[in-house]
Amino acid sequence: MEYQGISNWEGLLDPLDDTLRREILRYGEFVEAAYRAFDFNPESETFATCKHPQSSLLTRSGIRETGYRLTRHLRATCGVQLPLWMDRMPSWMSTQSSWIGYVAVCQDKKEISRLGRRDIVIALRGTATCLEWIENLRASLTGLHGDVEQDDVPMVQSGFLSLYTSRTSTSPSLQDAIKEEIARIIRTYGDEPLSITLTGHSLGAALAKLAAYDIRTTFDNAPMVTVVSFGGPRVGNINFRCRLEDSGTKILRIVNSDDLVTKVPGFVLENSGLPKNKAVQVTGFPSWFQKSVEDMRWVYADVGQELRLSSRMSPYHSKGNMATCHELRTYLQLVNCFVSSACPFKATATSLLNFHYPENSLL
């Protein structure tokens, strides 16, 4: 449970504990499977769907034996109202609902014994469709529960919340699908020690935080909930951060200092553990600017424990561009090589990765 974050990974991040390194990479494989299983081809009739059946997704995605079995596919839906002229555009440009990941439950007795519990994984990919990009750009904060009048209201990025809660006549929302599946799993295995690990990259990391909050606040009997976030953007304000922390959700936020996505949207609060009733301060800006961004609902707060890496410090990625700095592949290779802040990278890194990345595995 220490590696699951029960003590907020105290003493395990700097230097990076080798067992924790392997666990991070293991969860990264689940996200990689979500990318590989997604149909990126806009000319395909199955664009934005899963290419593989539930029973063989992990093996057909080239991921080594995990001991986990998929129990549900997950979809995300864009809530933006499209103009009528979009009907004349290619269908891939207006794909409203798309496959975004899956739920998997550990079934292997040896793996359950190694972990000391039955682990449930929710793996979510990053941005892949035009409408998901549009939702990403909706950077203003909105009330998590609709109410924005009170000072202590948790607020989150509008586009992320839209993708999480929107539904169609044929597809439930990502929120409902996750809650339904977790309720079913708890009913099935509730007499066993359980853990829920949500892992995602980029957009998937943001949605994982929303889902983690939902699980912890919806189920009275919820097991331990952990988020392993790769290259995730900011999600909410300081009240959202406080609610997440109060709920007992554990978040490991893996950040590449050279990745622009981890620095957006909005403006971040000083990350010094502010009291809940203290006025926030926007780092490095005068008071008039602070008031402006507050009025526009652009004041965010980082959340969770941070494992900070840097492409520039790596001999293998120092010449990477903005896109490569954000790739999941880069994150996993940086984790594989990282030692500590005093000695950033191993001279020779033991290969822990068995990946063969497709060219379209980007964001």
GROMACS .gro file of N, CA and C in nm, residues 88-178:
model
  273
   88ARG      N    1  -2.189   1.921  -4.326
   88ARG     CA    2  -2.128   1.913  -4.458
   88ARG      C    3  -1.980   1.877  -4.450
   89MET      N    4  -1.926   1.869  -4.330
   89MET     CA    5  -1.784   1.835  -4.312
   89MET      C    6  -1.766   1.684  -4.306
   90PRO      N    7  -1.643   1.635  -4.328
   90PRO     CA    8  -1.618   1.491  -4.314
   90PRO      C    9  -1.662   1.441  -4.176
   91SER      N   10  -1.714   1.321  -4.172
   91SER     CA   11  -1.773   1.269  -4.048
   91SER      C   12  -1.672   1.262  -3.933
   92TRP      N   13  -1.542   1.239  -3.965
   92TRP     CA   14  -1.444   1.227  -3.858
   92TRP      C   15  -1.425   1.359  -3.784
   93MET      N   16  -1.459   1.472  -3.848
   93MET     CA   17  -1.444   1.601  -3.784
   93MET      C   18  -1.554   1.628  -3.681
   94SER      N   19  -1.665   1.557  -3.692
   94SER     CA   20  -1.777   1.581  -3.601
   94SER      C   21  -1.811   1.459  -3.516
   95THR      N   22  -1.714   1.369  -3.501
   95THR     CA   23  -1.736   1.251  -3.417
   95THR      C   24  -1.758   1.295  -3.272
   96GLN      N   25  -1.879   1.274  -3.224
   96GLN     CA   26  -1.916   1.328  -3.093
   96GLN      C   27  -1.876   1.237  -2.978
   97SER      N   28  -1.890   1.107  -2.997
   97SER     CA   29  -1.860   1.011  -2.891
   97SER      C   30  -1.753   0.915  -2.940
   98SER      N   31  -1.652   0.892  -2.858
   98SER     CA   32  -1.541   0.806  -2.900
   98SER      C   33  -1.492   0.718  -2.785
   99TRP      N   34  -1.434   0.605  -2.823
   99TRP     CA   35  -1.378   0.513  -2.724
   99TRP      C   36  -1.255   0.576  -2.660
  100ILE      N   37  -1.248   0.574  -2.527
  100ILE     CA   38  -1.138   0.644  -2.459
  100ILE      C   39  -1.058   0.555  -2.365
  101GLY      N   40  -1.107   0.436  -2.336
  101GLY     CA   41  -1.031   0.349  -2.246
  101GLY      C   42  -1.115   0.233  -2.197
  102TYR      N   43  -1.078   0.182  -2.081
  102TYR     CA   44  -1.141   0.059  -2.032
  102TYR      C   45  -1.122   0.042  -1.882
  103VAL      N   46  -1.199  -0.051  -1.827
  103VAL     CA   47  -1.183  -0.096  -1.689
  103VAL      C   48  -1.133  -0.239  -1.693
  104ALA      N   49  -1.033  -0.271  -1.610
  104ALA     CA   50  -0.980  -0.407  -1.602
  104ALA      C   51  -0.962  -0.446  -1.457
  105VAL      N   52  -0.986  -0.573  -1.427
  105VAL     CA   53  -0.977  -0.623  -1.290
  105VAL      C   54  -0.873  -0.733  -1.284
  106CYS      N   55  -0.788  -0.728  -1.182
  106CYS     CA   56  -0.685  -0.831  -1.166
  106CYS      C   57  -0.750  -0.964  -1.130
  107GLN      N   58  -0.716  -1.069  -1.207
  107GLN     CA   59  -0.771  -1.202  -1.185
  107GLN      C   60  -0.664  -1.305  -1.152
  108ASP      N   61  -0.539  -1.269  -1.168
  108ASP     CA   62  -0.429  -1.363  -1.147
  108ASP      C   63  -0.397  -1.377  -0.998
  109LYS      N   64  -0.400  -1.499  -0.946
  109LYS     CA   65  -0.381  -1.520  -0.802
  109LYS      C   66  -0.242  -1.478  -0.756
  110LYS      N   67  -0.140  -1.501  -0.840
  110LYS     CA   68  -0.005  -1.461  -0.801
  110LYS      C   69   0.007  -1.309  -0.795
  111GLU      N   70  -0.055  -1.240  -0.890
  111GLU     CA   71  -0.050  -1.094  -0.890
  111GLU      C   72  -0.128  -1.037  -0.771
  112ILE      N   73  -0.243  -1.095  -0.741
  112ILE     CA   74  -0.321  -1.052  -0.625
  112ILE      C   75  -0.239  -1.072  -0.498
  113SER      N   76  -0.168  -1.185  -0.489
  113SER     CA   77  -0.084  -1.212  -0.373
  113SER      C   78   0.032  -1.112  -0.364
  114ARG      N   79   0.092  -1.080  -0.479
  114ARG     CA   80   0.204  -0.986  -0.480
  114ARG      C   81   0.159  -0.848  -0.434
  115LEU      N   82   0.041  -0.804  -0.480
  115LEU     CA   83  -0.010  -0.673  -0.445
  115LEU      C   84  -0.072  -0.669  -0.305
  116GLY      N   85  -0.118  -0.785  -0.258
  116GLY     CA   86  -0.188  -0.789  -0.131
  116GLY      C   87  -0.333  -0.748  -0.142
  117ARG      N   88  -0.385  -0.741  -0.264
  117ARG     CA   89  -0.523  -0.697  -0.285
  117ARG      C   90  -0.559  -0.726  -0.431
  118ARG      N   91  -0.687  -0.719  -0.462
  118ARG     CA   92  -0.733  -0.726  -0.601
  118ARG      C   93  -0.741  -0.583  -0.654
  119ASP      N   94  -0.664  -0.553  -0.757
  119ASP     CA   95  -0.655  -0.418  -0.810
  119ASP      C   96  -0.748  -0.401  -0.929
  120ILE      N   97  -0.814  -0.286  -0.935
  120ILE     CA   98  -0.898  -0.248  -1.048
  120ILE      C   99  -0.831  -0.132  -1.119
  121VAL      N  100  -0.810  -0.144  -1.249
  121VAL     CA  101  -0.744  -0.039  -1.327
  121VAL      C  102  -0.847   0.028  -1.419
  122ILE      N  103  -0.845   0.160  -1.421
  122ILE     CA  104  -0.919   0.238  -1.520
  122ILE      C  105  -0.815   0.314  -1.601
  123ALA      N  106  -0.800   0.279  -1.728
  123ALA     CA  107  -0.697   0.337  -1.814
  123ALA      C  108  -0.762   0.424  -1.920
  124LEU      N  109  -0.709   0.548  -1.937
  124LEU     CA  110  -0.769   0.645  -2.027
  124LEU      C  111  -0.662   0.707  -2.116
  125ARG      N  112  -0.688   0.710  -2.247
  125ARG     CA  113  -0.595   0.770  -2.343
  125ARG      C  114  -0.607   0.921  -2.343
  126GLY      N  115  -0.519   0.986  -2.421
  126GLY     CA  116  -0.523   1.131  -2.437
  126GLY      C  117  -0.606   1.173  -2.557
  127THR      N  118  -0.599   1.302  -2.590
  127THR     CA  119  -0.681   1.361  -2.695
  127THR      C  120  -0.656   1.297  -2.831
  128ALA      N  121  -0.765   1.269  -2.905
  128ALA     CA  122  -0.751   1.202  -3.034
  128ALA      C  123  -0.845   1.254  -3.142
  129THR      N  124  -0.955   1.321  -3.106
  129THR     CA  125  -1.052   1.365  -3.206
  129THR      C  126  -1.062   1.518  -3.208
  130CYS      N  127  -1.118   1.570  -3.316
  130CYS     CA  128  -1.132   1.715  -3.331
  130CYS      C  129  -1.214   1.777  -3.218
  131LEU      N  130  -1.326   1.713  -3.184
  131LEU     CA  131  -1.412   1.770  -3.081
  131LEU      C  132  -1.348   1.761  -2.943
  132GLU      N  133  -1.265   1.660  -2.920
  132GLU     CA  134  -1.191   1.655  -2.793
  132GLU      C  135  -1.094   1.772  -2.784
  133TRP      N  136  -1.031   1.808  -2.896
  133TRP     CA  137  -0.942   1.926  -2.896
  133TRP      C  138  -1.021   2.052  -2.865
  134ILE      N  139  -1.142   2.065  -2.919
  134ILE     CA  140  -1.224   2.181  -2.891
  134ILE      C  141  -1.256   2.189  -2.742
  135GLU      N  142  -1.292   2.075  -2.682
  135GLU     CA  143  -1.319   2.074  -2.538
  135GLU      C  144  -1.195   2.112  -2.458
  136ASN      N  145  -1.078   2.070  -2.503
  136ASN     CA  146  -0.954   2.105  -2.433
  136ASN      C  147  -0.934   2.256  -2.423
  137LEU      N  148  -0.983   2.329  -2.525
  137LEU     CA  149  -0.961   2.473  -2.531
  137LEU      C  150  -1.061   2.553  -2.448
  138ARG      N  151  -1.160   2.487  -2.393
  138ARG     CA  152  -1.258   2.555  -2.307
  138ARG      C  153  -1.199   2.565  -2.166
  139ALA      N  154  -1.111   2.665  -2.147
  139ALA     CA  155  -1.023   2.669  -2.030
  139ALA      C  156  -1.085   2.731  -1.906
  140SER      N  157  -1.198   2.799  -1.916
  140SER     CA  158  -1.254   2.863  -1.797
  140SER      C  159  -1.309   2.758  -1.701
  141LEU      N  160  -1.306   2.792  -1.573
  141LEU     CA  161  -1.353   2.700  -1.470
  141LEU      C  162  -1.505   2.708  -1.456
  142THR      N  163  -1.566   2.594  -1.423
  142THR     CA  164  -1.709   2.588  -1.398
  142THR      C  165  -1.733   2.504  -1.274
  143GLY      N  166  -1.846   2.527  -1.207
  143GLY     CA  167  -1.875   2.453  -1.085
  143GLY      C  168  -1.887   2.303  -1.110
  144LEU      N  169  -1.821   2.225  -1.027
  144LEU     CA  170  -1.825   2.079  -1.043
  144LEU      C  171  -1.966   2.026  -1.027
  145HIS      N  172  -2.045   2.092  -0.942
  145HIS     CA  173  -2.182   2.048  -0.918
  145HIS      C  174  -2.283   2.151  -0.968
  146GLY      N  175  -2.237   2.243  -1.054
  146GLY     CA  176  -2.327   2.340  -1.113
  146GLY      C  177  -2.336   2.472  -1.040
  147ASP      N  178  -2.307   2.475  -0.910
  147ASP     CA  179  -2.318   2.596  -0.829
  147ASP      C  180  -2.185   2.670  -0.827
  148VAL      N  181  -2.185   2.799  -0.865
  148VAL     CA  182  -2.060   2.876  -0.868
  148VAL      C  183  -2.069   3.002  -0.783
  149GLU      N  184  -2.174   3.017  -0.703
  149GLU     CA  185  -2.195   3.141  -0.629
  149GLU      C  186  -2.114   3.146  -0.499
  150GLN      N  187  -2.094   3.033  -0.433
  150GLN     CA  188  -2.024   3.033  -0.306
  150GLN      C  189  -1.873   3.031  -0.326
  151ASP      N  190  -1.801   3.084  -0.225
  151ASP     CA  191  -1.655   3.097  -0.236
  151ASP      C  192  -1.583   2.963  -0.231
  152ASP      N  193  -1.641   2.865  -0.163
  152ASP     CA  194  -1.570   2.738  -0.146
  152ASP      C  195  -1.615   2.631  -0.244
  153VAL      N  196  -1.673   2.669  -0.357
  153VAL     CA  197  -1.722   2.573  -0.455
  153VAL      C  198  -1.605   2.512  -0.531
  154PRO      N  199  -1.598   2.379  -0.541
  154PRO     CA  200  -1.496   2.317  -0.627
  154PRO      C  201  -1.529   2.342  -0.773
  155MET      N  202  -1.431   2.391  -0.847
  155MET     CA  203  -1.451   2.423  -0.988
  155MET      C  204  -1.346   2.351  -1.070
  156VAL      N  205  -1.385   2.310  -1.192
  156VAL     CA  206  -1.297   2.235  -1.281
  156VAL      C  207  -1.307   2.291  -1.422
  157GLN      N  208  -1.211   2.254  -1.506
  157GLN     CA  209  -1.208   2.303  -1.643
  157GLN      C  210  -1.335   2.261  -1.717
  158SER      N  211  -1.396   2.357  -1.787
  158SER     CA  212  -1.527   2.335  -1.849
  158SER      C  213  -1.527   2.220  -1.949
  159GLY      N  214  -1.425   2.214  -2.035
  159GLY     CA  215  -1.421   2.112  -2.138
  159GLY      C  216  -1.402   1.972  -2.083
  160PHE      N  217  -1.317   1.958  -1.981
  160PHE     CA  218  -1.296   1.826  -1.921
  160PHE      C  219  -1.426   1.776  -1.857
  161LEU      N  220  -1.495   1.866  -1.786
  161LEU     CA  221  -1.621   1.826  -1.723
  161LEU      C  222  -1.725   1.787  -1.827
  162SER      N  223  -1.727   1.859  -1.940
  162SER     CA  224  -1.819   1.827  -2.047
  162SER      C  225  -1.793   1.688  -2.102
  163LEU      N  226  -1.667   1.656  -2.130
  163LEU     CA  227  -1.633   1.524  -2.181
  163LEU      C  228  -1.664   1.414  -2.080
  164TYR      N  229  -1.657   1.446  -1.955
  164TYR     CA  230  -1.680   1.348  -1.849
  164TYR      C  231  -1.829   1.321  -1.826
  165THR      N  232  -1.912   1.423  -1.842
  165THR     CA  233  -2.054   1.409  -1.804
  165THR      C  234  -2.152   1.403  -1.920
  166SER      N  235  -2.108   1.436  -2.042
  166SER     CA  236  -2.201   1.437  -2.155
  166SER      C  237  -2.234   1.295  -2.202
  167ARG      N  238  -2.352   1.279  -2.258
  167ARG     CA  239  -2.397   1.149  -2.307
  167ARG      C  240  -2.473   1.167  -2.438
  168THR      N  241  -2.496   1.057  -2.508
  168THR     CA  242  -2.581   1.057  -2.625
  168THR      C  243  -2.697   0.962  -2.600
  169SER      N  244  -2.787   0.953  -2.697
  169SER     CA  245  -2.902   0.863  -2.680
  169SER      C  246  -2.859   0.716  -2.680
  170THR      N  247  -2.742   0.688  -2.734
  170THR     CA  248  -2.695   0.549  -2.743
  170THR      C  249  -2.574   0.520  -2.655
  171SER      N  250  -2.515   0.623  -2.594
  171SER     CA  251  -2.393   0.602  -2.516
  171SER      C  252  -2.403   0.676  -2.383
  172PRO      N  253  -2.384   0.605  -2.271
  172PRO     CA  254  -2.386   0.674  -2.142
  172PRO      C  255  -2.265   0.764  -2.128
  173SER      N  256  -2.270   0.855  -2.034
  173SER     CA  257  -2.154   0.940  -2.008
  173SER      C  258  -2.041   0.857  -1.951
  174LEU      N  259  -1.919   0.908  -1.964
  174LEU     CA  260  -1.804   0.843  -1.902
  174LEU      C  261  -1.825   0.833  -1.752
  175GLN      N  262  -1.880   0.937  -1.693
  175GLN     CA  263  -1.908   0.938  -1.549
  175GLN      C  264  -2.000   0.823  -1.510
  176ASP      N  265  -2.111   0.808  -1.581
  176ASP     CA  266  -2.207   0.703  -1.547
  176ASP      C  267  -2.150   0.564  -1.570
  177ALA      N  268  -2.075   0.548  -1.680
  177ALA     CA  269  -2.019   0.417  -1.712
  177ALA      C  270  -1.921   0.372  -1.604
  178ILE      N  271  -1.836   0.464  -1.559
  178ILE     CA  272  -1.738   0.429  -1.455
  178ILE      C  273  -1.808   0.396  -1.324
   0.00000   0.00000   0.00000
